[in-house]
Amino acid sequence: MAVDQATVRRIAHLARIKLAEAEVPHLADELNAILAFVEELSAVDVSGVEPMTSVMPMQLYERPDVVDDGNIADKIVANAPASEDHFFVVPKVVE
């Protein structure tokens, strides 16, 4: 897969990046180099490699899956213009 200059301009437009015309060929080359590296990585055989979350073998902490209010309801509504019983009070918008 190759990225041409028109594609670089389109990517820059979608990303809302201001791009000088002189930068377009350089960025096209860099994007093509990145894509070539990704294609090279896809050739690596990782069938026997286990997924990992850290470079150090360790057990991840698992907290109990319990629904609670976090015990910070007062802090959550502290900056609200109006609140009642730990809920935000908003004006009625539908009659």
Coordinates of N, CA and C in Angstrom, one line a residue:
M1 N 0.8 -1.2 0.0 CA 0.0 0.0 0.0 C 0.9 1.2 0.0
A2 N 0.6 2.2 -0.8 CA 1.4 3.4 -0.9 C 0.5 4.6 -0.7
V3 N 1.1 5.6 -0.1 CA 0.4 6.9 0.1 C 0.9 7.9 -0.8
D4 N 0.0 8.5 -1.6 CA 0.5 9.5 -2.6 C 0.3 10.9 -1.9
Q5 N 0.7 11.9 -2.7 CA 0.6 13.3 -2.1 C -0.9 13.8 -1.9
A6 N -1.7 13.3 -2.8 CA -3.2 13.7 -2.6 C -3.7 13.1 -1.3
T7 N -3.3 11.8 -1.0 CA -3.8 11.2 0.2 C -3.2 11.9 1.4
V8 N -2.0 12.4 1.4 CA -1.4 13.1 2.5 C -2.2 14.4 2.7
R9 N -2.5 15.1 1.6 CA -3.3 16.3 1.8 C -4.7 16.0 2.4
R10 N -5.3 14.9 2.0 CA -6.6 14.5 2.5 C -6.5 14.2 4.0
I11 N -5.5 13.4 4.4 CA -5.3 13.1 5.8 C -5.1 14.3 6.6
A12 N -4.3 15.3 6.1 CA -4.0 16.5 6.8 C -5.3 17.3 7.0
H13 N -6.2 17.3 5.9 CA -7.4 18.0 6.0 C -8.4 17.4 7.0
L14 N -8.5 16.1 7.0 CA -9.3 15.4 8.0 C -8.8 15.5 9.4
A15 N -7.5 15.6 9.6 CA -7.0 15.8 10.9 C -6.9 17.3 11.3
R16 N -7.3 18.1 10.5 CA -7.3 19.6 10.7 C -5.9 20.0 11.0
I17 N -4.9 19.6 10.2 CA -3.5 19.9 10.3 C -3.2 20.9 9.2
K18 N -2.6 22.0 9.5 CA -2.2 23.0 8.5 C -0.9 22.4 7.9
L19 N -0.8 22.3 6.6 CA 0.3 21.6 6.0 C 0.8 22.5 4.9
A20 N 2.1 22.8 4.9 CA 2.7 23.6 3.8 C 2.9 22.6 2.6
E21 N 2.8 23.2 1.4 CA 3.0 22.4 0.2 C 4.3 21.7 0.2
A22 N 5.4 22.3 0.7 CA 6.7 21.8 0.7 C 6.9 20.6 1.6
E23 N 6.0 20.4 2.6 CA 6.0 19.3 3.5 C 5.4 18.1 3.0
V24 N 4.5 18.2 2.0 CA 3.7 17.1 1.5 C 4.6 15.9 1.0
P25 N 5.6 16.1 0.1 CA 6.4 14.9 -0.3 C 7.1 14.2 0.8
H26 N 7.7 15.0 1.8 CA 8.4 14.4 2.9 C 7.4 13.6 3.7
L27 N 6.2 14.1 4.0 CA 5.3 13.3 4.8 C 4.8 12.1 4.1
A28 N 4.7 12.2 2.8 CA 4.3 11.0 2.0 C 5.3 9.9 2.1
D29 N 6.6 10.3 2.1 CA 7.7 9.3 2.2 C 7.7 8.7 3.6
E30 N 7.5 9.5 4.7 CA 7.4 9.0 6.0 C 6.2 8.1 6.2
L31 N 5.1 8.4 5.7 CA 3.9 7.5 5.9 C 4.2 6.2 5.1
N32 N 4.8 6.3 4.0 CA 5.1 5.0 3.3 C 6.1 4.2 4.0
A33 N 7.1 4.8 4.7 CA 8.0 4.1 5.5 C 7.3 3.4 6.7
I34 N 6.4 4.1 7.3 CA 5.6 3.5 8.4 C 4.8 2.3 8.0
L35 N 4.1 2.5 6.8 CA 3.3 1.4 6.3 C 4.2 0.2 5.9
A36 N 5.4 0.4 5.4 CA 6.3 -0.7 5.0 C 6.7 -1.4 6.3
F37 N 7.0 -0.7 7.4 CA 7.4 -1.3 8.6 C 6.2 -2.2 9.2
V38 N 5.0 -1.7 9.1 CA 3.9 -2.4 9.6 C 3.7 -3.7 8.7
E39 N 3.9 -3.6 7.4 CA 3.8 -4.8 6.6 C 4.9 -5.8 7.0
E40 N 6.1 -5.3 7.3 CA 7.2 -6.2 7.8 C 6.8 -6.9 9.1
L41 N 6.2 -6.2 10.0 CA 5.8 -6.8 11.2 C 4.7 -7.9 11.0
S42 N 3.9 -7.7 10.0 CA 2.9 -8.7 9.8 C 3.4 -10.1 9.3
A43 N 4.7 -10.1 8.9 CA 5.3 -11.3 8.5 C 5.9 -12.1 9.6
V44 N 5.9 -11.5 10.8 CA 6.5 -12.2 12.0 C 5.6 -13.2 12.5
D45 N 6.1 -14.5 12.8 CA 5.2 -15.5 13.3 C 5.1 -15.4 14.8
V46 N 3.9 -15.1 15.3 CA 3.7 -14.9 16.7 C 2.7 -16.0 17.3
S47 N 2.6 -17.1 16.6 CA 1.6 -18.1 16.9 C 1.9 -18.7 18.3
G48 N 3.1 -18.8 18.8 CA 3.4 -19.3 20.1 C 3.6 -18.3 21.2
V49 N 3.4 -17.1 20.9 CA 3.6 -16.0 21.9 C 2.4 -15.6 22.6
E50 N 2.4 -15.7 23.9 CA 1.3 -15.4 24.8 C 1.2 -13.8 24.9
P51 N -0.1 -13.3 24.9 CA -0.3 -11.9 25.1 C 0.2 -11.5 26.5
M52 N 0.7 -10.3 26.7 CA 1.2 -9.9 28.0 C 0.8 -8.5 28.3
T53 N 0.7 -8.2 29.6 CA 0.3 -6.8 30.0 C 1.5 -6.1 30.6
S54 N 2.6 -6.7 30.8 CA 3.8 -6.1 31.4 C 5.0 -6.9 31.0
V55 N 6.2 -6.2 31.0 CA 7.4 -7.0 30.7 C 7.8 -7.8 31.9
M56 N 7.3 -7.5 33.1 CA 7.6 -8.3 34.3 C 6.4 -9.2 34.5
P57 N 6.7 -10.5 34.8 CA 5.6 -11.4 35.0 C 5.0 -11.1 36.4
M58 N 3.7 -10.7 36.4 CA 3.0 -10.4 37.7 C 1.5 -10.6 37.5
Q59 N 0.9 -10.8 38.6 CA -0.6 -11.0 38.6 C -1.2 -9.6 38.7
L60 N -2.2 -9.4 37.9 CA -2.9 -8.1 38.0 C -3.9 -8.1 39.1
Y61 N -4.0 -6.9 39.8 CA -5.0 -6.8 40.8 C -6.4 -6.8 40.2
E62 N -7.2 -7.5 40.8 CA -8.6 -7.6 40.3 C -9.5 -7.1 41.5
R63 N -10.2 -6.0 41.3 CA -11.1 -5.6 42.3 C -12.5 -6.2 42.2
P64 N -13.2 -6.4 43.2 CA -14.6 -7.0 43.1 C -15.5 -6.1 42.3
D65 N -16.3 -6.7 41.5 CA -17.2 -6.0 40.6 C -18.5 -5.6 41.3
V66 N -18.4 -4.5 42.1 CA -19.5 -4.1 42.9 C -20.0 -2.7 42.5
V67 N -21.3 -2.6 42.4 CA -21.9 -1.3 42.0 C -22.1 -0.5 43.3
D68 N -21.4 0.7 43.3 CA -21.6 1.7 44.4 C -21.5 3.1 43.8
D69 N -21.7 4.1 44.7 CA -21.7 5.5 44.3 C -20.4 6.1 44.4
G70 N -19.4 5.3 44.8 CA -18.0 5.9 44.9 C -17.8 6.7 46.2
N71 N -18.8 6.9 47.0 CA -18.8 7.6 48.2 C -18.2 9.0 48.0
I72 N -18.5 9.6 46.8 CA -18.1 11.0 46.6 C -19.2 11.8 46.0
A73 N -20.4 11.4 46.3 CA -21.6 12.1 45.7 C -21.5 13.6 46.1
D74 N -21.1 14.0 47.3 CA -21.1 15.4 47.6 C -20.1 16.2 46.8
K75 N -18.9 15.6 46.5 CA -17.9 16.2 45.6 C -18.4 16.3 44.2
I76 N -19.2 15.4 43.7 CA -19.6 15.4 42.3 C -20.6 16.5 42.1
V77 N -21.5 16.8 43.0 CA -22.5 17.8 42.8 C -22.1 19.2 43.5
A78 N -20.9 19.3 44.0 CA -20.5 20.5 44.7 C -20.5 21.7 43.8
N79 N -20.1 21.5 42.5 CA -20.1 22.7 41.6 C -21.3 22.9 40.8
A80 N -22.3 22.1 41.0 CA -23.6 22.2 40.3 C -24.3 23.5 40.7
P81 N -25.0 24.1 39.8 CA -25.8 25.3 40.1 C -26.9 25.0 41.1
A82 N -27.5 23.8 40.9 CA -28.6 23.3 41.8 C -28.5 21.8 41.9
S83 N -28.7 21.3 43.1 CA -28.7 19.9 43.3 C -29.7 19.6 44.5
E84 N -30.1 18.3 44.4 CA -31.1 17.8 45.5 C -30.9 16.4 45.7
D85 N -30.6 16.0 46.9 CA -30.3 14.6 47.3 C -29.3 13.9 46.4
H86 N -28.2 14.6 46.1 CA -27.0 14.1 45.3 C -27.4 13.9 43.8
F87 N -28.4 14.7 43.4 CA -28.8 14.6 41.9 C -28.7 16.1 41.4
F88 N -28.4 16.2 40.1 CA -28.3 17.5 39.5 C -29.8 17.9 39.2
V89 N -30.1 19.2 39.5 CA -31.4 19.7 39.2 C -31.3 20.5 37.9
V90 N -32.1 20.2 36.9 CA -32.0 20.9 35.7 C -33.4 21.4 35.3
P91 N -33.5 22.5 34.5 CA -34.8 23.0 34.2 C -35.6 22.1 33.3
K92 N -36.9 22.1 33.4 CA -37.7 21.3 32.6 C -37.7 21.8 31.2
V93 N -37.5 21.0 30.2 CA -37.4 21.4 28.8 C -38.5 21.0 27.9
V94 N -39.3 20.0 28.4 CA -40.5 19.5 27.6 C -41.8 19.9 28.4
E95 N -42.7 20.5 27.8 CA -44.0 20.8 28.4 C -45.0 19.7 28.2

